[in-house]
Amino acid sequence: MACELTTGFTLACLEGIGGVKEVLIGNYNDFTSGIAYGGTDGEVDALPTATIYRYVPFRNSGSYIETVNKNLETGTLSFSQEVKWTFGKLNQEKRNEFLNVAKAKMIVFIRTNDDQILLVGAGEGAQLTAGTVQSGAQKADLMGYQVTVTAEELSPAVHLEPYNPATEVPFGNFALITVSPAY
């Protein structure tokens, strides 16, 4: 039966680090086919030919939260995947891209501070659900954009096949992906 437990976990070494280092976004239609999931672990082993756009948030301003939504009365289970990040400096180019993100149906890749990459919105896509453009009241206040993108999925986000940060750039092990701006 597919919903039986298969393994347990012991307490691991305390060496993790939280936060989002980068958010990379692709057009959902470019990923409707061509994603290959690996053997027994389910990691993403292959991605289709596509360009993904890299957004580097302010330090300690990017986050990823996945919430399990289970209803015992109706027998439903889903996963809400939420990505938030902040980037600064108001200008026309960023305004135009903020508008594009607001309108788009997207695939989102999250690169965490410990260099894991997760795929968000693989089934249904992700969309902007909240955002602000602000210039604050004080000189030290944010002048920039805050973005929240949400996906509602039937299963949790999946990890991409790991890359070696000492010798490879992110997505270097996915030959068909172009990252813009490049590393």
Tab-separated table of C-alpha atoms in Angstrom:
chain	number	residue	atom	x	y	z
A	1	MET	CA	0.000	0.000	0.000
A	2	ALA	CA	1.406	3.389	-1.006
A	3	CYS	CA	0.650	5.138	2.285
A	4	GLU	CA	2.531	2.799	4.616
A	5	LEU	CA	5.605	4.090	6.444
A	6	THR	CA	8.939	2.999	4.986
A	7	THR	CA	11.675	4.470	7.190
A	8	GLY	CA	12.464	6.376	10.364
A	9	PHE	CA	15.029	9.035	11.228
A	10	THR	CA	17.356	9.527	14.163
A	11	LEU	CA	18.658	12.869	15.376
A	12	ALA	CA	21.163	14.109	12.826
A	13	CYS	CA	24.135	16.404	13.335
A	14	LEU	CA	23.133	19.999	13.955
A	15	GLU	CA	24.646	21.533	10.846
A	16	GLY	CA	21.719	22.966	8.897
A	17	ILE	CA	21.206	26.610	8.063
A	18	GLY	CA	17.907	28.273	7.234
A	19	GLY	CA	16.957	30.874	4.685
A	20	VAL	CA	16.794	31.340	0.949
A	21	LYS	CA	19.909	32.386	-0.964
A	22	GLU	CA	18.229	32.759	-4.363
A	23	VAL	CA	14.870	32.434	-6.068
A	24	LEU	CA	14.912	31.273	-9.688
A	25	ILE	CA	11.754	31.483	-11.774
A	26	GLY	CA	10.769	29.905	-15.061
A	27	ASN	CA	7.654	30.154	-17.179
A	28	TYR	CA	5.289	27.340	-16.190
A	29	ASN	CA	4.572	26.350	-19.813
A	30	ASP	CA	8.276	25.583	-20.346
A	31	PHE	CA	8.072	22.888	-17.646
A	32	THR	CA	4.800	21.082	-18.451
A	33	SER	CA	6.876	18.171	-19.769
A	34	GLY	CA	10.496	17.086	-19.533
A	35	ILE	CA	10.922	16.936	-15.754
A	36	ALA	CA	12.384	13.527	-14.853
A	37	TYR	CA	12.285	12.174	-11.312
A	38	GLY	CA	14.967	9.739	-10.180
A	39	GLY	CA	14.544	6.119	-9.140
A	40	THR	CA	13.608	5.448	-5.541
A	41	ASP	CA	14.507	8.835	-4.033
A	42	GLY	CA	12.290	10.965	-6.306
A	43	GLU	CA	14.821	13.765	-6.826
A	44	VAL	CA	14.640	15.736	-10.055
A	45	ASP	CA	17.268	14.246	-12.377
A	46	ALA	CA	16.457	16.117	-15.601
A	47	LEU	CA	14.814	19.378	-16.623
A	48	PRO	CA	13.591	20.477	-20.071
A	49	THR	CA	15.254	23.106	-22.220
A	50	ALA	CA	14.311	26.379	-20.568
A	51	THR	CA	15.570	29.689	-19.231
A	52	ILE	CA	15.138	30.479	-15.551
A	53	TYR	CA	15.536	33.961	-14.134
A	54	ARG	CA	17.587	34.502	-11.004
A	55	TYR	CA	16.532	36.862	-8.212
A	56	VAL	CA	18.931	37.403	-5.309
A	57	PRO	CA	17.082	38.727	-2.263
A	58	PHE	CA	18.470	40.913	0.489
A	59	ARG	CA	20.317	38.922	3.120
A	60	ASN	CA	17.981	37.175	5.578
A	61	SER	CA	14.853	38.276	3.683
A	62	GLY	CA	14.061	35.148	1.666
A	63	SER	CA	12.014	32.318	3.121
A	64	TYR	CA	10.256	29.131	2.106
A	65	ILE	CA	7.383	27.578	4.056
A	66	GLU	CA	5.433	24.486	3.069
A	67	THR	CA	2.199	23.849	4.946
A	68	VAL	CA	0.362	20.530	4.999
A	69	ASN	CA	-3.390	20.948	4.489
A	70	LYS	CA	-5.176	17.769	5.579
A	71	ASN	CA	-8.900	17.500	6.124
A	72	LEU	CA	-10.008	14.308	7.870
A	73	GLU	CA	-13.688	15.019	7.204
A	74	THR	CA	-13.273	15.197	3.438
A	75	GLY	CA	-10.245	12.914	3.058
A	76	THR	CA	-8.163	15.543	1.233
A	77	LEU	CA	-4.465	16.323	1.438
A	78	SER	CA	-2.569	19.146	-0.231
A	79	PHE	CA	0.566	21.195	0.291
A	80	SER	CA	0.737	24.986	0.248
A	81	GLN	CA	4.191	26.147	-0.827
A	82	GLU	CA	5.008	29.788	-0.077
A	83	VAL	CA	8.144	31.669	-1.139
A	84	LYS	CA	8.881	35.192	0.088
A	85	TRP	CA	11.738	37.488	-0.777
A	86	THR	CA	12.701	41.160	-0.757
A	87	PHE	CA	14.787	42.989	-3.311
A	88	GLY	CA	15.610	46.632	-3.317
A	89	LYS	CA	15.933	49.847	-5.237
A	90	LEU	CA	12.891	51.160	-6.993
A	91	ASN	CA	13.456	51.638	-10.709
A	92	GLN	CA	11.526	51.176	-13.946
A	93	GLU	CA	13.254	47.919	-14.925
A	94	LYS	CA	12.424	46.274	-11.585
A	95	ARG	CA	8.905	47.699	-11.707
A	96	ASN	CA	8.372	46.059	-15.098
A	97	GLU	CA	9.700	42.708	-13.871
A	98	PHE	CA	7.576	42.937	-10.698
A	99	LEU	CA	4.548	43.352	-12.982
A	100	ASN	CA	5.616	40.322	-15.040
A	101	VAL	CA	5.919	38.214	-11.874
A	102	ALA	CA	2.492	39.452	-10.750
A	103	LYS	CA	0.879	38.276	-14.004
A	104	ALA	CA	2.787	35.027	-14.599
A	105	LYS	CA	2.126	31.374	-13.850
A	106	MET	CA	5.553	30.131	-12.776
A	107	ILE	CA	7.804	27.300	-11.767
A	108	VAL	CA	9.971	28.392	-8.830
A	109	PHE	CA	13.305	27.006	-7.741
A	110	ILE	CA	14.536	27.817	-4.248
A	111	ARG	CA	18.259	27.698	-3.519
A	112	THR	CA	18.623	27.515	0.236
A	113	ASN	CA	21.527	28.878	2.236
A	114	ASP	CA	22.916	25.334	2.482
A	115	ASP	CA	22.849	25.014	-1.343
A	116	GLN	CA	19.917	22.646	-1.684
A	117	ILE	CA	17.589	23.421	-4.588
A	118	LEU	CA	13.856	22.721	-4.317
A	119	LEU	CA	11.254	22.797	-7.082
A	120	VAL	CA	8.033	24.615	-6.127
A	121	GLY	CA	4.839	24.491	-8.195
A	122	ALA	CA	5.801	21.488	-10.330
A	123	GLY	CA	2.224	20.272	-10.742
A	124	GLU	CA	-0.045	23.303	-10.806
A	125	GLY	CA	2.415	26.174	-11.049
A	126	ALA	CA	2.960	29.067	-8.680
A	127	GLN	CA	1.550	32.582	-8.721
A	128	LEU	CA	2.178	35.850	-6.958
A	129	THR	CA	-0.327	36.082	-4.094
A	130	ALA	CA	0.985	39.165	-2.297
A	131	GLY	CA	3.488	41.899	-2.855
A	132	THR	CA	4.358	45.428	-1.878
A	133	VAL	CA	6.296	48.280	-3.422
A	134	GLN	CA	7.545	50.648	-0.766
A	135	SER	CA	9.799	53.549	0.000
A	136	GLY	CA	9.303	53.736	3.766
A	137	ALA	CA	9.136	56.772	6.031
A	138	GLN	CA	12.697	56.784	7.434
A	139	LYS	CA	15.966	56.872	5.530
A	140	ALA	CA	16.817	53.368	6.767
A	141	ASP	CA	13.439	51.894	5.710
A	142	LEU	CA	13.053	49.546	2.781
A	143	MET	CA	13.006	51.066	-0.655
A	144	GLY	CA	12.111	48.105	-2.788
A	145	TYR	CA	9.838	45.172	-3.451
A	146	GLN	CA	8.497	42.389	-1.258
A	147	VAL	CA	7.159	39.377	-3.124
A	148	THR	CA	5.106	36.361	-2.013
A	149	VAL	CA	4.575	33.509	-4.460
A	150	THR	CA	2.338	30.548	-3.591
A	151	ALA	CA	1.726	27.111	-5.099
A	152	GLU	CA	-1.017	24.669	-4.090
A	153	GLU	CA	0.222	21.154	-4.849
A	154	LEU	CA	-0.810	17.535	-4.352
A	155	SER	CA	2.643	16.587	-3.056
A	156	PRO	CA	5.543	18.312	-1.279
A	157	ALA	CA	8.257	20.194	-3.141
A	158	VAL	CA	10.992	17.970	-4.543
A	159	HIS	CA	14.745	18.399	-4.356
A	160	LEU	CA	16.906	18.693	-7.432
A	161	GLU	CA	19.797	16.305	-7.864
A	162	PRO	CA	22.548	17.920	-5.762
A	163	TYR	CA	25.449	19.789	-7.287
A	164	ASN	CA	28.872	20.217	-5.708
A	165	PRO	CA	29.172	23.890	-4.617
A	166	ALA	CA	32.968	23.532	-4.425
A	167	THR	CA	33.326	22.660	-8.123
A	168	GLU	CA	30.007	23.452	-9.873
A	169	VAL	CA	27.613	26.359	-10.220
A	170	PRO	CA	23.920	25.831	-9.402
A	171	PHE	CA	22.108	24.094	-12.291
A	172	GLY	CA	25.487	23.200	-13.820
A	173	ASN	CA	24.374	19.565	-13.679
A	174	PHE	CA	21.274	20.405	-15.776
A	175	ALA	CA	22.715	21.045	-19.255
A	176	LEU	CA	19.420	22.197	-20.811
A	177	ILE	CA	18.810	25.002	-18.289
A	178	THR	CA	20.025	28.541	-18.954
A	179	VAL	CA	20.241	30.797	-15.894
A	180	SER	CA	19.825	34.546	-16.402
A	181	PRO	CA	21.734	36.445	-15.204
A	182	ALA	CA	24.397	33.728	-15.434
A	183	TYR	CA	26.637	32.745	-12.551
